Amino acid sequence: MQYHNITKDDMLNGEGLRVVLWVAGCSHACPGCHNPVTWDAKGGLEFDEAARQELFAQLDHSYINGITYSGGDPLYAGNREAIAGLAREIRAKYPDKTQWLYTGYQWEEIKGERAVPFLDVVVDGRYIEAQKDSLLPWRGSRNQKVIDVQKSLKAGETICRE
């Protein structure tokens, strides 16, 4: 898996103070995307052991609420296995930290993915510029949903937050 950046002390991509992993690779190519540099799956840097340790060093801080996976698309085909492994490892090592994931896929398309059981929130759906709304919490366009993953899995239906 390739990545572009690890943002520390982020307050914009999920609740609380977070660390954000910006992965490379996205096949959605949404017009108006705020991060098109991340679309190329071969762009950025290799997510190696040093990057992993950088992430964990941030998660070690008691004031960090959790991690957010963004990009690109963490559920781009070439990222899915690595994200699932990382999410599983973070859940085991940091059970009280929340894990958020942004994806252009719809919940119905990805709810069976291996990473999903380890996540707390998924923000789903492509960004649609015509539905842009800067007042929405945690998402860029009205079509996107902020999904409580654990409640949704338990209920067998989509449960949105807000």
Short mmCIF file of C-alpha atoms in Angstrom, two decimals:
data_model
loop_
_atom_site.label_atom_id
_atom_site.label_comp_id
_atom_site.label_asym_id
_atom_site.label_seq_id
_atom_site.Cartn_x
_atom_site.Cartn_y
_atom_site.Cartn_z
CA MET A 1 0.00 0.00 0.00
CA GLN A 2 1.14 3.52 -0.78
CA TYR A 3 0.34 6.60 1.26
CA HIS A 4 0.77 10.35 0.90
CA ASN A 5 0.76 11.69 4.42
CA ILE A 6 0.17 11.05 8.10
CA THR A 7 -1.53 14.07 9.65
CA LYS A 8 -1.05 14.52 13.36
CA ASP A 9 -3.43 16.29 15.76
CA ASP A 10 -6.23 16.55 13.18
CA MET A 11 -9.63 17.90 14.22
CA LEU A 12 -11.37 17.92 10.82
CA ASN A 13 -11.66 14.24 9.87
CA GLY A 14 -13.67 12.70 12.68
CA GLU A 15 -14.52 13.33 16.31
CA GLY A 16 -11.83 14.53 18.68
CA LEU A 17 -8.13 14.82 18.05
CA ARG A 18 -7.01 12.26 15.49
CA VAL A 19 -4.20 10.93 13.39
CA VAL A 20 -5.10 10.63 9.68
CA LEU A 21 -3.57 8.19 7.22
CA TRP A 22 -3.93 9.52 3.66
CA VAL A 23 -3.60 6.50 1.37
CA ALA A 24 -2.92 6.46 -2.36
CA GLY A 25 -5.31 4.97 -4.88
CA CYS A 26 -8.84 5.91 -5.89
CA SER A 27 -10.89 4.82 -8.89
CA HIS A 28 -13.84 7.18 -8.25
CA ALA A 29 -12.22 10.38 -9.60
CA CYS A 30 -15.01 12.56 -8.21
CA PRO A 31 -15.13 15.98 -9.90
CA GLY A 32 -14.25 18.62 -7.32
CA CYS A 33 -12.37 16.17 -5.08
CA HIS A 34 -10.24 18.06 -2.56
CA ASN A 35 -7.37 15.57 -2.85
CA PRO A 36 -6.91 14.36 -6.46
CA VAL A 37 -3.16 13.95 -5.97
CA THR A 38 -4.00 10.77 -4.02
CA TRP A 39 -5.83 9.04 -6.89
CA ASP A 40 -2.71 7.40 -8.36
CA ALA A 41 -2.25 4.07 -6.57
CA LYS A 42 1.49 4.23 -7.31
CA GLY A 43 1.89 7.76 -5.94
CA GLY A 44 3.26 8.76 -2.59
CA LEU A 45 5.42 6.56 -0.41
CA GLU A 46 5.39 2.91 0.55
CA PHE A 47 3.55 2.29 3.82
CA ASP A 48 6.50 0.59 5.46
CA GLU A 49 7.44 -0.26 9.04
CA ALA A 50 8.68 3.30 9.69
CA ALA A 51 5.30 4.73 8.63
CA ARG A 52 3.50 2.15 10.73
CA GLN A 53 5.60 3.09 13.76
CA GLU A 54 4.91 6.79 13.11
CA LEU A 55 1.17 6.05 13.22
CA PHE A 56 1.48 4.00 16.39
CA ALA A 57 3.61 6.68 18.09
CA GLN A 58 0.72 9.09 17.59
CA LEU A 59 -1.87 6.58 18.79
CA ASP A 60 0.23 6.03 21.92
CA HIS A 61 -0.67 9.57 23.05
CA SER A 62 -3.59 9.50 25.51
CA TYR A 63 -5.02 12.71 24.01
CA ILE A 64 -5.44 11.16 20.54
CA ASN A 65 -9.00 9.87 20.15
CA GLY A 66 -8.30 7.62 17.18
CA ILE A 67 -7.32 7.18 13.57
CA THR A 68 -9.02 8.19 10.34
CA TYR A 69 -8.29 6.44 7.05
CA SER A 70 -8.74 8.73 4.06
CA GLY A 71 -7.09 9.37 0.75
CA GLY A 72 -7.56 8.43 -2.09
CA ASP A 73 -9.81 5.66 -0.97
CA PRO A 74 -8.74 3.27 1.77
CA LEU A 75 -11.03 0.67 0.19
CA TYR A 76 -9.49 1.00 -3.28
CA ALA A 77 -8.90 -2.60 -4.41
CA GLY A 78 -5.14 -2.40 -3.85
CA ASN A 79 -5.54 -1.06 -0.29
CA ARG A 80 -8.19 -3.36 1.16
CA GLU A 81 -5.97 -6.08 2.61
CA ALA A 82 -3.47 -3.66 4.14
CA ILE A 83 -6.22 -1.51 5.67
CA ALA A 84 -7.96 -4.59 7.09
CA GLY A 85 -4.73 -5.76 8.70
CA LEU A 86 -3.93 -2.34 10.08
CA ALA A 87 -7.46 -1.81 11.43
CA ARG A 88 -7.37 -5.23 13.11
CA GLU A 89 -3.98 -4.49 14.67
CA ILE A 90 -5.05 -1.05 15.89
CA ARG A 91 -8.25 -2.44 17.42
CA ALA A 92 -6.22 -5.05 19.30
CA LYS A 93 -3.52 -2.64 20.48
CA TYR A 94 -5.75 0.41 21.09
CA PRO A 95 -9.25 -0.89 21.90
CA ASP A 96 -10.43 2.50 23.18
CA LYS A 97 -9.36 4.48 20.10
CA THR A 98 -11.97 5.05 17.42
CA GLN A 99 -11.40 4.20 13.78
CA TRP A 100 -13.07 6.25 11.05
CA LEU A 101 -12.86 5.49 7.33
CA TYR A 102 -13.80 7.67 4.35
CA THR A 103 -14.72 5.86 1.14
CA GLY A 104 -16.38 6.64 -2.16
CA TYR A 105 -18.13 3.27 -2.06
CA GLN A 106 -21.65 2.91 -0.69
CA TRP A 107 -22.11 1.13 2.63
CA GLU A 108 -24.08 -1.62 0.92
CA GLU A 109 -21.06 -2.34 -1.31
CA ILE A 110 -18.47 -2.53 1.47
CA LYS A 111 -20.21 -3.68 4.65
CA GLY A 112 -18.79 -7.18 4.17
CA GLU A 113 -15.18 -6.04 3.76
CA ARG A 114 -12.62 -7.47 6.18
CA ALA A 115 -11.77 -4.05 7.70
CA VAL A 116 -15.36 -3.15 8.57
CA PRO A 117 -15.75 -5.07 11.87
CA PHE A 118 -12.84 -3.07 13.31
CA LEU A 119 -14.25 0.34 12.35
CA ASP A 120 -16.46 2.67 14.35
CA VAL A 121 -17.57 5.07 11.62
CA VAL A 122 -17.67 4.93 7.82
CA VAL A 123 -18.36 8.05 5.80
CA ASP A 124 -19.59 6.59 2.52
CA GLY A 125 -20.40 7.74 -0.98
CA ARG A 126 -18.75 9.66 -3.74
CA TYR A 127 -18.32 13.38 -3.35
CA ILE A 128 -20.91 15.11 -5.58
CA GLU A 129 -20.00 18.72 -6.18
CA ALA A 130 -23.60 19.70 -6.99
CA GLN A 131 -24.57 18.48 -3.49
CA LYS A 132 -21.69 20.23 -1.70
CA ASP A 133 -22.65 21.54 1.72
CA SER A 134 -19.89 22.99 3.90
CA LEU A 135 -22.19 23.00 6.94
CA LEU A 136 -22.53 19.21 7.08
CA PRO A 137 -20.52 17.57 9.84
CA TRP A 138 -17.82 15.16 8.68
CA ARG A 139 -18.76 15.02 4.99
CA GLY A 140 -18.63 17.19 1.91
CA SER A 141 -21.85 16.48 0.03
CA ARG A 142 -25.44 15.72 1.06
CA ASN A 143 -25.47 12.24 -0.52
CA GLN A 144 -22.75 10.98 1.81
CA LYS A 145 -23.70 9.18 5.02
CA VAL A 146 -21.93 9.09 8.40
CA ILE A 147 -22.55 5.49 9.44
CA ASP A 148 -22.24 4.04 12.92
CA VAL A 149 -20.61 0.79 11.90
CA GLN A 150 -21.04 -1.21 15.09
CA LYS A 151 -24.73 -0.32 15.49
CA SER A 152 -25.33 -1.03 11.79
CA LEU A 153 -23.68 -4.44 11.94
CA LYS A 154 -25.63 -5.35 15.07
CA ALA A 155 -29.00 -4.14 13.69
CA GLY A 156 -28.50 -5.53 10.19
CA GLU A 157 -29.45 -2.16 8.74
CA THR A 158 -27.76 1.17 8.10
CA ILE A 159 -27.67 3.35 11.21
CA CYS A 160 -26.45 6.90 10.59
CA ARG A 161 -24.96 9.23 13.16
CA GLU A 162 -25.97 12.83 13.84
#
